[in-house]
PDB file of C-alpha atoms in Angstrom:
ATOM      1  CA  MET A  77     157.136 -19.490  11.062  1.00 57.00           C
ATOM      2  CA  GLN A  78     157.825 -23.180  10.346  1.00 64.00           C
ATOM      3  CA  TRP A  79     161.289 -23.152  11.924  1.00 64.00           C
ATOM      4  CA  LEU A  80     159.879 -21.526  15.062  1.00 63.00           C
ATOM      5  CA  GLN A  81     157.098 -24.096  15.193  1.00 61.00           C
ATOM      6  CA  ASP A  82     159.630 -26.906  14.917  1.00 60.00           C
ATOM      7  CA  ALA A  83     161.846 -25.370  17.600  1.00 63.00           C
ATOM      8  CA  THR A  84     159.088 -24.712  20.134  1.00 60.00           C
ATOM      9  CA  GLY A  85     156.575 -27.420  19.333  1.00 61.00           C
ATOM     10  CA  LEU A  86     153.762 -24.861  19.515  1.00 60.00           C
ATOM     11  CA  ASP A  87     150.758 -24.860  17.236  1.00 60.00           C
ATOM     12  CA  LYS A  88     151.253 -22.483  14.308  1.00 62.00           C
ATOM     13  CA  GLY A  89     147.983 -20.785  15.210  1.00 61.00           C
ATOM     14  CA  LEU A  90     149.478 -19.710  18.551  1.00 65.00           C
ATOM     15  CA  ILE A  91     152.939 -18.571  17.459  1.00 69.00           C
ATOM     16  CA  GLY A  92     151.758 -15.415  15.691  1.00 68.00           C
ATOM     17  CA  PRO A  93     149.550 -14.197  18.566  1.00 69.00           C
ATOM     18  CA  GLY A  94     152.347 -14.999  21.005  1.00 69.00           C
ATOM     19  CA  ILE A  95     154.798 -12.834  19.089  1.00 73.00           C
ATOM     20  CA  VAL A  96     152.237 -10.028  18.915  1.00 70.00           C
ATOM     21  CA  MET A  97     151.607 -10.099  22.676  1.00 68.00           C
ATOM     22  CA  ILE A  98     155.334 -10.085  23.424  1.00 71.00           C
ATOM     23  CA  ALA A  99     155.717  -7.158  21.042  1.00 70.00           C
ATOM     24  CA  ALA A 100     152.951  -5.339  22.925  1.00 68.00           C
ATOM     25  CA  TYR A 101     155.061  -5.439  26.099  1.00 68.00           C
ATOM     26  CA  ALA A 102     158.129  -4.248  24.198  1.00 73.00           C
ATOM     27  CA  LEU A 103     156.133  -1.270  22.941  1.00 76.00           C
ATOM     28  CA  THR A 104     155.658  -0.063  26.512  1.00 72.00           C
ATOM     29  CA  ALA A 105     158.966   1.841  26.327  1.00 74.00           C
ATOM     30  CA  PRO A 106     158.062   4.160  23.412  1.00 83.00           C
ATOM     31  CA  PHE A 107     154.518   4.500  24.749  1.00 78.00           C
ATOM     32  CA  ALA A 108     155.837   5.743  28.100  1.00 75.00           C
ATOM     33  CA  LEU A 109     157.862   8.448  26.336  1.00 81.00           C
ATOM     34  CA  LEU A 110     154.713   9.978  24.844  1.00 84.00           C
ATOM     35  CA  GLU A 111     153.511  12.677  27.244  1.00 81.00           C
ATOM     36  CA  SER A 112     150.524  13.859  25.197  1.00 87.00           C
ATOM     37  CA  PRO A 113     147.260  11.913  25.791  1.00 89.00           C
ATOM     38  CA  VAL A 114     146.385  12.506  22.130  1.00 92.00           C
ATOM     39  CA  LEU A 115     149.598  10.836  20.974  1.00 92.00           C
ATOM     40  CA  ARG A 116     149.116   7.963  23.396  1.00 90.00           C
ATOM     41  CA  ASN A 117     145.598   7.300  22.121  1.00 92.00           C
ATOM     42  CA  LEU A 118     146.751   7.492  18.511  1.00 93.00           C
ATOM     43  CA  PHE A 119     149.630   5.155  19.348  1.00 90.00           C
ATOM     44  CA  SER A 120     147.243   2.527  20.746  1.00 89.00           C
ATOM     45  CA  VAL A 121     144.822   2.771  17.830  1.00 92.00           C
ATOM     46  CA  ILE A 122     147.517   2.599  15.165  1.00 92.00           C
ATOM     47  CA  VAL A 123     149.635  -0.142  16.772  1.00 88.00           C
ATOM     48  CA  SER A 124     146.706  -2.444  17.582  1.00 88.00           C
ATOM     49  CA  SER A 125     145.149  -1.907  14.145  1.00 90.00           C
ATOM     50  CA  VAL A 126     148.379  -2.626  12.256  1.00 88.00           C
ATOM     51  CA  LEU A 127     149.152  -5.730  14.333  1.00 84.00           C
ATOM     52  CA  PHE A 128     145.562  -6.938  13.932  1.00 86.00           C
ATOM     53  CA  MET A 129     145.739  -6.580  10.133  1.00 86.00           C
ATOM     54  CA  ALA A 130     149.126  -8.298  10.042  1.00 80.00           C
ATOM     55  CA  LEU A 131     147.842 -11.174  12.145  1.00 79.00           C
ATOM     56  CA  PHE A 132     144.308 -11.522  10.770  1.00 81.00           C
ATOM     57  CA  ASN A 133     142.716  -9.253   8.180  1.00 84.00           C
ATOM     58  CA  VAL A 134     141.514  -5.737   7.376  1.00 90.00           C
ATOM     59  CA  HIS A 135     137.761  -6.256   7.638  1.00 87.00           C
ATOM     60  CA  GLY A 136     138.083  -7.272  11.289  1.00 88.00           C
ATOM     61  CA  VAL A 137     139.542  -3.850  12.121  1.00 91.00           C
ATOM     62  CA  VAL A 138     136.744  -2.221  10.118  1.00 93.00           C
ATOM     63  CA  GLN A 139     134.128  -4.200  12.064  1.00 92.00           C
ATOM     64  CA  ILE A 140     135.596  -3.322  15.448  1.00 93.00           C
ATOM     65  CA  THR A 141     135.968   0.362  14.546  1.00 94.00           C
ATOM     66  CA  ILE A 142     132.429   0.713  13.170  1.00 95.00           C
ATOM     67  CA  LEU A 143     130.930  -1.187  16.111  1.00 94.00           C
ATOM     68  CA  SER A 144     132.856   0.959  18.612  1.00 94.00           C
ATOM     69  CA  ILE A 145     131.816   4.229  16.925  1.00 95.00           C
ATOM     70  CA  VAL A 146     128.140   3.190  16.763  1.00 96.00           C
ATOM     71  CA  CYS A 147     128.137   2.169  20.447  1.00 94.00           C
ATOM     72  CA  TYR A 148     129.910   5.393  21.424  1.00 95.00           C
ATOM     73  CA  SER A 149     127.455   7.512  19.413  1.00 96.00           C
ATOM     74  CA  LEU A 150     124.436   5.819  21.009  1.00 96.00           C
ATOM     75  CA  SER A 151     125.780   6.318  24.526  1.00 94.00           C
ATOM     76  CA  ARG A 152     126.734   9.931  23.881  1.00 94.00           C
ATOM     77  CA  SER A 153     123.482  10.847  22.100  1.00 95.00           C
ATOM     78  CA  PHE A 154     121.079   9.101  24.504  1.00 95.00           C
ATOM     79  CA  PRO A 155     122.833   8.961  27.891  1.00 93.00           C
ATOM     80  CA  HIS A 156     119.565   8.986  29.893  1.00 93.00           C
ATOM     81  CA  SER A 157     118.086   5.976  28.137  1.00 93.00           C
ATOM     82  CA  LYS A 158     118.265   2.734  30.086  1.00 90.00           C
ATOM     83  CA  ASN A 159     117.686   0.843  26.842  1.00 94.00           C
ATOM     84  CA  VAL A 160     120.924   2.051  25.244  1.00 94.00           C
ATOM     85  CA  PRO A 161     123.256  -0.225  27.286  1.00 93.00           C
ATOM     86  CA  TRP A 162     121.087  -3.206  26.330  1.00 93.00           C
ATOM     87  CA  ILE A 163     121.101  -2.151  22.666  1.00 95.00           C
ATOM     88  CA  VAL A 164     124.890  -1.773  22.800  1.00 94.00           C
ATOM     89  CA  LEU A 165     125.210  -5.211  24.354  1.00 91.00           C
ATOM     90  CA  ALA A 166     122.918  -6.739  21.726  1.00 92.00           C
ATOM     91  CA  LEU A 167     124.848  -5.138  18.848  1.00 93.00           C
ATOM     92  CA  SER A 168     128.175  -6.233  20.312  1.00 91.00           C
ATOM     93  CA  LEU A 169     127.088  -9.801  21.006  1.00 88.00           C
ATOM     94  CA  GLY A 170     125.411 -10.019  17.606  1.00 89.00           C
ATOM     95  CA  THR A 171     128.601  -8.981  15.838  1.00 89.00           C
ATOM     96  CA  LEU A 172     130.630 -11.449  17.875  1.00 85.00           C
ATOM     97  CA  ALA A 173     128.129 -14.275  17.274  1.00 84.00           C
ATOM     98  CA  ALA A 174     128.175 -13.659  13.531  1.00 87.00           C
ATOM     99  CA  ASN A 175     131.953 -13.888  13.471  1.00 84.00           C
ATOM    100  CA  HIS A 176     131.904 -17.042  15.601  1.00 77.00           C
ATOM    101  CA  ILE A 177     129.505 -18.683  13.154  1.00 79.00           C
ATOM    102  CA  ILE A 178     131.643 -17.678  10.186  1.00 79.00           C
ATOM    103  CA  HIS A 179     134.852 -19.045  11.723  1.00 73.00           C
ATOM    104  CA  GLN A 180     133.512 -22.141  13.435  1.00 67.00           C
ATOM    105  CA  VAL A 181     130.938 -23.285  10.892  1.00 68.00           C
ATOM    106  CA  LEU A 182     131.541 -21.725   7.501  1.00 68.00           C
ATOM    107  CA  SER A 183     135.317 -21.333   7.518  1.00 63.00           C
ATOM    108  CA  ASP A 184     137.561 -24.147   6.323  1.00 59.00           C
ATOM    109  CA  ASN A 185     140.525 -22.773   8.273  1.00 57.00           C
ATOM    110  CA  ALA A 186     139.266 -22.428  11.829  1.00 51.00           C
ATOM    111  CA  SER A 187     142.109 -21.410  14.165  1.00 55.00           C
ATOM    112  CA  ARG A 188     142.403 -21.620  17.914  1.00 56.00           C
ATOM    113  CA  PHE A 189     143.183 -17.927  18.001  1.00 62.00           C
ATOM    114  CA  ASP A 190     141.279 -15.803  15.489  1.00 72.00           C
ATOM    115  CA  GLU A 191     139.928 -12.254  15.442  1.00 78.00           C
ATOM    116  CA  THR A 192     136.989 -13.223  17.660  1.00 80.00           C
ATOM    117  CA  VAL A 193     139.359 -13.387  20.659  1.00 78.00           C
ATOM    118  CA  PRO A 194     140.121  -9.628  20.773  1.00 83.00           C
ATOM    119  CA  MET A 195     136.495  -8.987  19.748  1.00 87.00           C
ATOM    120  CA  MET A 196     135.372 -10.634  22.997  1.00 84.00           C
ATOM    121  CA  VAL A 197     137.463  -8.109  24.905  1.00 85.00           C
ATOM    122  CA  VAL A 198     136.031  -5.257  22.831  1.00 90.00           C
ATOM    123  CA  ILE A 199     132.390  -6.121  23.522  1.00 88.00           C
ATOM    124  CA  GLN A 200     133.065  -6.131  27.254  1.00 87.00           C
ATOM    125  CA  LYS A 201     134.494  -2.628  26.970  1.00 91.00           C
ATOM    126  CA  THR A 202     131.636  -1.283  24.842  1.00 92.00           C
ATOM    127  CA  ALA A 203     129.016  -2.698  27.221  1.00 90.00           C
ATOM    128  CA  MET A 204     130.736  -1.456  30.382  1.00 90.00           C
ATOM    129  CA  PHE A 205     131.218   1.987  28.862  1.00 93.00           C
ATOM    130  CA  ALA A 206     127.519   2.221  27.972  1.00 93.00           C
ATOM    131  CA  TRP A 207     126.474   1.338  31.521  1.00 91.00           C
ATOM    132  CA  SER A 208     128.967   3.809  32.995  1.00 92.00           C
ATOM    133  CA  VAL A 209     127.503   6.602  30.827  1.00 94.00           C
ATOM    134  CA  TYR A 210     123.980   5.699  31.894  1.00 93.00           C
ATOM    135  CA  ASP A 211     125.025   5.646  35.570  1.00 92.00           C
ATOM    136  CA  GLY A 212     126.422   9.136  35.068  1.00 93.00           C
ATOM    137  CA  THR A 213     122.866  10.437  34.565  1.00 94.00           C
ATOM    138  CA  ARG A 214     121.458   8.850  37.728  1.00 91.00           C
ATOM    139  CA  SER A 215     121.382  10.204  41.258  1.00 90.00           C
ATOM    140  CA  ASP A 216     124.228   9.109  43.543  1.00 88.00           C
ATOM    141  CA  ARG A 217     121.640   7.833  46.002  1.00 89.00           C
ATOM    142  CA  LEU A 218     120.745   5.100  43.524  1.00 87.00           C
ATOM    143  CA  LEU A 219     124.324   4.051  42.828  1.00 85.00           C
ATOM    144  CA  SER A 220     126.645   1.704  44.643  1.00 83.00           C
ATOM    145  CA  THR A 221     130.126   2.791  45.672  1.00 82.00           C
ATOM    146  CA  THR A 222     131.602   1.087  42.601  1.00 79.00           C
ATOM    147  CA  GLN A 223     129.066   2.712  40.275  1.00 84.00           C
ATOM    148  CA  LYS A 224     129.831   6.147  41.719  1.00 86.00           C
ATOM    149  CA  TYR A 225     133.500   5.642  41.004  1.00 84.00           C
ATOM    150  CA  LEU A 226     133.021   4.304  37.466  1.00 86.00           C
ATOM    151  CA  LYS A 227     130.217   6.568  36.269  1.00 90.00           C
ATOM    152  CA  ILE A 228     130.828   8.868  33.294  1.00 92.00           C
ATOM    153  CA  ASP A 229     128.830  12.104  33.379  1.00 90.00           C
ATOM    154  CA  SER A 230     128.636  14.927  30.851  1.00 87.00           C
ATOM    155  CA  GLU A 231     131.786  16.550  32.261  1.00 89.00           C
ATOM    156  CA  SER A 232     133.912  13.409  32.058  1.00 88.00           C
ATOM    157  CA  MET A 233     132.589  12.174  28.709  1.00 92.00           C
ATOM    158  CA  PRO A 234     135.645  11.281  26.582  1.00 92.00           C
ATOM    159  CA  SER A 235     136.184  12.358  23.024  1.00 94.00           C
ATOM    160  CA  LEU A 236     135.908   9.817  20.221  1.00 95.00           C
ATOM    161  CA  LEU A 237     139.705   9.518  20.033  1.00 94.00           C
ATOM    162  CA  GLU A 238     139.965   8.909  23.788  1.00 93.00           C
ATOM    163  CA  TYR A 239     137.251   6.278  23.506  1.00 94.00           C
ATOM    164  CA  LEU A 240     138.994   4.505  20.613  1.00 94.00           C
ATOM    165  CA  GLY A 241     142.255   4.660  22.561  1.00 91.00           C
ATOM    166  CA  PHE A 242     140.401   2.860  25.349  1.00 90.00           C
ATOM    167  CA  ILE A 243     139.037   0.225  22.957  1.00 91.00           C
ATOM    168  CA  TYR A 244     142.357  -0.343  21.146  1.00 89.00           C
ATOM    169  CA  PHE A 245     144.628  -0.005  24.210  1.00 86.00           C
ATOM    170  CA  TYR A 246     147.378  -2.288  22.932  1.00 78.00           C
ATOM    171  CA  PRO A 247     148.535  -4.201  26.085  1.00 74.00           C
ATOM    172  CA  SER A 248     145.038  -5.581  26.768  1.00 73.00           C
ATOM    173  CA  PHE A 249     143.542  -5.499  23.267  1.00 74.00           C
ATOM    174  CA  TRP A 250     144.361  -9.113  22.404  1.00 66.00           C
ATOM    175  CA  VAL A 251     143.316 -11.255  25.351  1.00 58.00           C
ATOM    176  CA  GLY A 252     142.346  -8.736  28.013  1.00 57.00           C
ATOM    177  CA  PRO A 253     141.974  -8.081  30.774  1.00 53.00           C
ATOM    178  CA  SER A 254     138.973  -5.899  30.191  1.00 56.00           C
ATOM    179  CA  PHE A 255     138.711  -2.803  32.387  1.00 58.00           C
ATOM    180  CA  GLN A 256     136.614   0.313  32.920  1.00 58.00           C
ATOM    181  CA  PHE A 257     137.303   3.655  31.161  1.00 53.00           C
ATOM    182  CA  LYS A 258     138.444   5.407  34.324  1.00 75.00           C
ATOM    183  CA  THR A 259     141.301   2.922  34.935  1.00 53.00           C
ATOM    184  CA  HIS A 260     142.327   3.279  31.259  1.00 50.00           C
ATOM    185  CA  MET A 261     142.581   6.687  31.613  1.00 67.00           C
ATOM    186  CA  LEU A 262     146.582   5.091  34.017  1.00 48.00           C
ATOM    187  CA  GLY A 263     148.758   4.272  31.016  1.00 49.00           C
ATOM    188  CA  ALA A 264     151.600   1.749  30.818  1.00 49.00           C
ATOM    189  CA  ASP A 265     154.421   3.325  32.814  1.00 55.00           C
ATOM    190  CA  PRO A 266     156.788   0.813  34.514  1.00 65.00           C
ATOM    191  CA  GLY A 267     155.698   2.031  37.950  1.00 67.00           C
ATOM    192  CA  TYR A 268     152.224   0.604  37.399  1.00 65.00           C
ATOM    193  CA  TYR A 269     153.658  -2.838  36.720  1.00 66.00           C
ATOM    194  CA  ILE A 270     155.824  -2.932  39.845  1.00 75.00           C
ATOM    195  CA  PHE A 271     152.802  -1.733  41.846  1.00 73.00           C
ATOM    196  CA  PHE A 272     150.465  -4.457  40.549  1.00 70.00           C
ATOM    197  CA  GLY A 273     153.244  -7.023  40.828  1.00 77.00           C
ATOM    198  CA  THR A 274     153.802  -6.135  44.494  1.00 83.00           C
ATOM    199  CA  LEU A 275     150.042  -6.105  45.068  1.00 79.00           C
ATOM    200  CA  SER A 276     149.673  -9.640  43.713  1.00 76.00           C
ATOM    201  CA  LEU A 277     152.399 -10.816  46.125  1.00 85.00           C
ATOM    202  CA  LEU A 278     150.589  -9.109  49.014  1.00 86.00           C
ATOM    203  CA  VAL A 279     147.365 -10.927  48.140  1.00 82.00           C
ATOM    204  CA  THR A 280     149.207 -14.233  48.446  1.00 84.00           C
ATOM    205  CA  CYS A 281     150.745 -13.098  51.745  1.00 88.00           C
ATOM    206  CA  ASN A 282     147.261 -12.374  53.059  1.00 86.00           C
ATOM    207  CA  ARG A 283     146.302 -15.984  52.348  1.00 86.00           C
ATOM    208  CA  ILE A 284     149.442 -17.256  54.088  1.00 88.00           C
ATOM    209  CA  VAL A 285     148.693 -15.210  57.223  1.00 90.00           C
ATOM    210  CA  ARG A 286     145.073 -16.389  57.297  1.00 87.00           C
ATOM    211  CA  LYS A 287     146.228 -19.983  56.881  1.00 88.00           C
ATOM    212  CA  TYR A 288     149.002 -20.184  59.489  1.00 89.00           C
ATOM    213  CA  ILE A 289     148.899 -17.173  61.838  1.00 90.00           C
ATOM    214  CA  ARG A 290     145.273 -16.112  62.144  1.00 90.00           C
ATOM    215  CA  PRO A 291     144.044 -19.489  63.526  1.00 90.00           C
ATOM    216  CA  LEU A 292     146.458 -19.149  66.487  1.00 89.00           C
ATOM    217  CA  PHE A 293     144.570 -16.058  67.698  1.00 89.00           C
ATOM    218  CA  HIS A 294     141.152 -17.693  67.243  1.00 87.00           C
ATOM    219  CA  ASP A 295     141.837 -20.779  69.353  1.00 86.00           C
ATOM    220  CA  PRO A 296     140.859 -20.056  72.998  1.00 87.00           C
ATOM    221  CA  ALA A 297     141.436 -23.676  74.013  1.00 86.00           C
ATOM    222  CA  GLY A 298     144.813 -24.282  72.390  1.00 86.00           C
ATOM    223  CA  HIS A 299     146.285 -20.763  72.671  1.00 87.00           C
ATOM    224  CA  PRO A 300     144.437 -18.862  75.420  1.00 88.00           C
ATOM    225  CA  LEU A 301     147.085 -16.132  75.712  1.00 90.00           C
ATOM    226  CA  LEU A 302     147.056 -15.385  71.984  1.00 88.00           C
ATOM    227  CA  TYR A 303     143.257 -15.433  72.032  1.00 88.00           C
ATOM    228  CA  LYS A 304     143.316 -12.595  74.579  1.00 90.00           C
ATOM    229  CA  LEU A 305     145.526 -10.641  72.173  1.00 90.00           C
ATOM    230  CA  LEU A 306     142.978 -10.934  69.338  1.00 89.00           C
ATOM    231  CA  PRO A 307     142.119  -7.166  69.353  1.00 90.00           C
ATOM    232  CA  ALA A 308     145.831  -6.384  69.095  1.00 92.00           C
ATOM    233  CA  TYR A 309     146.120  -8.859  66.212  1.00 90.00           C
ATOM    234  CA  HIS A 310     143.302  -7.075  64.374  1.00 90.00           C
ATOM    235  CA  PHE A 311     144.950  -3.682  64.942  1.00 91.00           C
ATOM    236  CA  VAL A 312     148.346  -4.898  63.748  1.00 91.00           C
ATOM    237  CA  GLY A 313     146.696  -6.512  60.734  1.00 89.00           C
ATOM    238  CA  TRP A 314     144.937  -3.267  59.816  1.00 88.00           C
ATOM    239  CA  LEU A 315     148.127  -1.235  60.271  1.00 90.00           C
ATOM    240  CA  THR A 316     150.252  -3.691  58.273  1.00 90.00           C
ATOM    241  CA  THR A 317     147.724  -3.796  55.433  1.00 87.00           C
ATOM    242  CA  SER A 318     147.539  -0.004  55.254  1.00 85.00           C
ATOM    243  CA  LEU A 319     151.308   0.463  55.301  1.00 89.00           C
ATOM    244  CA  SER A 320     151.769  -2.242  52.664  1.00 88.00           C
ATOM    245  CA  ILE A 321     149.272  -0.614  50.302  1.00 83.00           C
ATOM    246  CA  TYR A 322     150.812   2.831  50.798  1.00 82.00           C
ATOM    247  CA  TYR A 323     154.237   1.284  50.228  1.00 86.00           C
ATOM    248  CA  GLY A 324     153.088  -0.385  47.022  1.00 82.00           C
ATOM    249  CA  THR A 325     151.447   2.714  45.565  1.00 78.00           C
ATOM    250  CA  ILE A 326     154.807   4.511  45.620  1.00 79.00           C
ATOM    251  CA  GLY A 327     155.654   2.785  42.348  1.00 74.00           C
ATOM    252  CA  MET A 328     152.361   3.815  40.758  1.00 68.00           C
ATOM    253  CA  GLN A 329     152.646   7.422  41.920  1.00 67.00           C
ATOM    254  CA  LEU A 330     156.248   7.893  40.761  1.00 70.00           C
ATOM    255  CA  LYS A 331     155.609   5.948  37.498  1.00 65.00           C
ATOM    256  CA  TRP A 332     159.276   5.338  36.658  1.00 71.00           C
ATOM    257  CA  PHE A 333     160.993   2.122  37.761  1.00 74.00           C
ATOM    258  CA  ASN A 334     164.202   3.723  39.056  1.00 80.00           C
ATOM    259  CA  TYR A 335     162.275   6.339  41.072  1.00 78.00           C
ATOM    260  CA  GLY A 336     160.218   3.658  42.784  1.00 79.00           C
ATOM    261  CA  MET A 337     163.292   1.561  43.520  1.00 85.00           C
ATOM    262  CA  THR A 338     165.070   4.587  45.014  1.00 86.00           C
ATOM    263  CA  VAL A 339     162.282   5.341  47.465  1.00 86.00           C
ATOM    264  CA  TRP A 340     161.795   1.682  48.385  1.00 86.00           C
ATOM    265  CA  SER A 341     165.530   1.297  49.012  1.00 89.00           C
ATOM    266  CA  ARG A 342     165.406   4.215  51.448  1.00 89.00           C
ATOM    267  CA  LEU A 343     162.623   2.346  53.233  1.00 88.00           C
ATOM    268  CA  TYR A 344     164.904  -0.745  53.291  1.00 90.00           C
ATOM    269  CA  PHE A 345     162.353  -2.675  51.186  1.00 90.00           C
ATOM    270  CA  PHE A 346     160.631  -3.542  54.473  1.00 90.00           C
ATOM    271  CA  VAL A 347     157.427  -4.768  52.791  1.00 91.00           C
ATOM    272  CA  HIS A 348     159.298  -6.942  50.296  1.00 92.00           C
ATOM    273  CA  VAL A 349     161.363  -8.362  53.171  1.00 93.00           C
ATOM    274  CA  GLY A 350     158.122  -9.239  54.955  1.00 92.00           C
ATOM    275  CA  ILE A 351     156.821 -10.848  51.749  1.00 91.00           C
ATOM    276  CA  ALA A 352     159.969 -12.982  51.528  1.00 93.00           C
ATOM    277  CA  VAL A 353     159.598 -14.075  55.175  1.00 93.00           C
ATOM    278  CA  LEU A 354     155.951 -15.103  54.689  1.00 91.00           C
ATOM    279  CA  TYR A 355     156.785 -17.000  51.503  1.00 89.00           C
ATOM    280  CA  ALA A 356     159.564 -18.809  53.396  1.00 91.00           C
ATOM    281  CA  LEU A 357     157.073 -19.646  56.158  1.00 89.00           C
ATOM    282  CA  ASP A 358     154.628 -21.042  53.636  1.00 87.00           C
ATOM    283  CA  TYR A 359     157.357 -23.136  52.024  1.00 87.00           C
ATOM    284  CA  ALA A 360     158.552 -24.498  55.367  1.00 88.00           C
ATOM    285  CA  MET A 361     155.057 -25.352  56.578  1.00 86.00           C
ATOM    286  CA  SER A 362     154.081 -26.926  53.272  1.00 83.00           C
ATOM    287  CA  ALA A 363     157.190 -29.101  53.351  1.00 80.00           C
ATOM    288  CA  LYS A 364     155.954 -30.699  56.574  1.00 76.00           C
ATOM    289  CA  GLY A 365     152.913 -32.027  54.773  1.00 64.00           C
ATOM    290  CA  PRO A 366     149.191 -31.279  55.082  1.00 56.00           C
ATOM    291  CA  LYS A 367     147.369 -31.423  58.386  1.00 53.00           C
ATOM    292  CA  ARG A 368     145.040 -34.304  59.147  1.00 47.00           C
ATOM    293  CA  ARG A 369     141.567 -33.918  60.609  1.00 44.00           C
ATOM    294  CA  ASP A 370     142.922 -34.408  64.136  1.00 46.00           C
ATOM    295  CA  GLY A 371     145.226 -31.403  63.698  1.00 47.00           C
ATOM    296  CA  ARG A 372     148.403 -33.450  63.324  1.00 51.00           C
ATOM    297  CA  ARG A 373     150.553 -33.432  60.225  1.00 51.00           C
ATOM    298  CA  ALA A 374     151.319 -36.424  58.092  1.00 48.00           C
ATOM    299  CA  GLY A 375     154.368 -38.176  59.507  1.00 46.00           C
ATOM    300  CA  ASP A 376     153.943 -36.801  63.064  1.00 48.00           C
ATOM    301  CA  LYS A 377     154.594 -39.345  65.770  1.00 47.00           C
ATOM    302  CA  THR A 378     151.684 -40.037  68.141  1.00 45.00           C
ATOM    303  CA  HIS A 379     151.500 -41.951  71.415  1.00 44.00           C
ATOM    304  CA  GLU A 380     149.692 -44.743  69.578  1.00 43.00           C
ATOM    305  CA  ASN A 381     152.444 -44.977  66.961  1.00 47.00           C
ATOM    306  CA  VAL A 382     155.170 -45.020  69.635  1.00 40.00           C
ATOM    307  CA  ASP A 383     153.412 -47.746  71.660  1.00 47.00           C
ATOM    308  CA  LEU A 384     152.878 -49.822  68.528  1.00 42.00           C
ATOM    309  CA  THR A 385     156.555 -49.473  67.603  1.00 47.00           C
ATOM    310  CA  HIS A 386     157.653 -50.640  71.084  1.00 46.00           C
ATOM    311  CA  ALA A 387     155.277 -53.605  70.918  1.00 46.00           C
ATOM    312  CA  GLN A 388     156.606 -54.666  67.530  1.00 49.00           C
ATOM    313  CA  LYS A 389     160.197 -54.488  68.833  1.00 48.00           C
ATOM    314  CA  LYS A 390     159.339 -56.705  71.818  1.00 52.00           C
ATOM    315  CA  GLU A 391     157.714 -59.301  69.533  1.00 50.00           C
ATOM    316  CA  ASN A 392     160.817 -59.366  67.349  1.00 47.00           C
TER     317      ASN A 392
END
């Protein structure tokens, strides 16, 4: 690793994890070819365990596996107990705290990136799973919309292998993000990535519209005509948002990259064209400089500036 450290200038404690995370993305291709959920779960468990042992040690994998099985067994055996999620959280945090103490206080070779980093992701998953199982035993009247969606009842309770596949899911095992067991069960097909990539662009476009376009329809003094069209603006905004989301989910539904591209091309990539236009608008407006408190932009000529310029010319 020394030659790579010299070439990149990165800390040696970050090079190994970086290679592992890049490898996790490369493993998406063989993972996508596995059609059996059993094989996919085994793939995640084996790949993450082997990479963890290569990067850190064996006993860390043993700790994570035992902790996950104990938390799973408690949630499955006592789903109605409100105390179980708290017990799971205490066990998870206790295990993490013990490892933090060992590495930060007792270890002579403390690294920026050690096995406690993926452990922090694991304890989030174990705790969220325990709460989802408990919510599965409660009446829907007592649950929020999010809890209803994420709850795990007796019919949707996963097997131990499915649960371990969720814990060891290789793309997010190292640094996250953490997520609920329902969303696990989605996979790593290319279509999901182009969907979430498009969705992230749409979120930015929403901010651009709210920054530059929305204020024009909420200014009765400066733009009275546009203010009268405010209901139409709201309708167009709702329609555009809905169409954009439906457009984006095409990639997730079809899963494969080329299938998604084919359908989007037949729709003339109209949402991506709109994204490009809004990004161009944001770039053009930002280039003019930020607005001042009086609504003018930096560098704009005012009557005062013009009069002062004329007066200076006369003096000269």
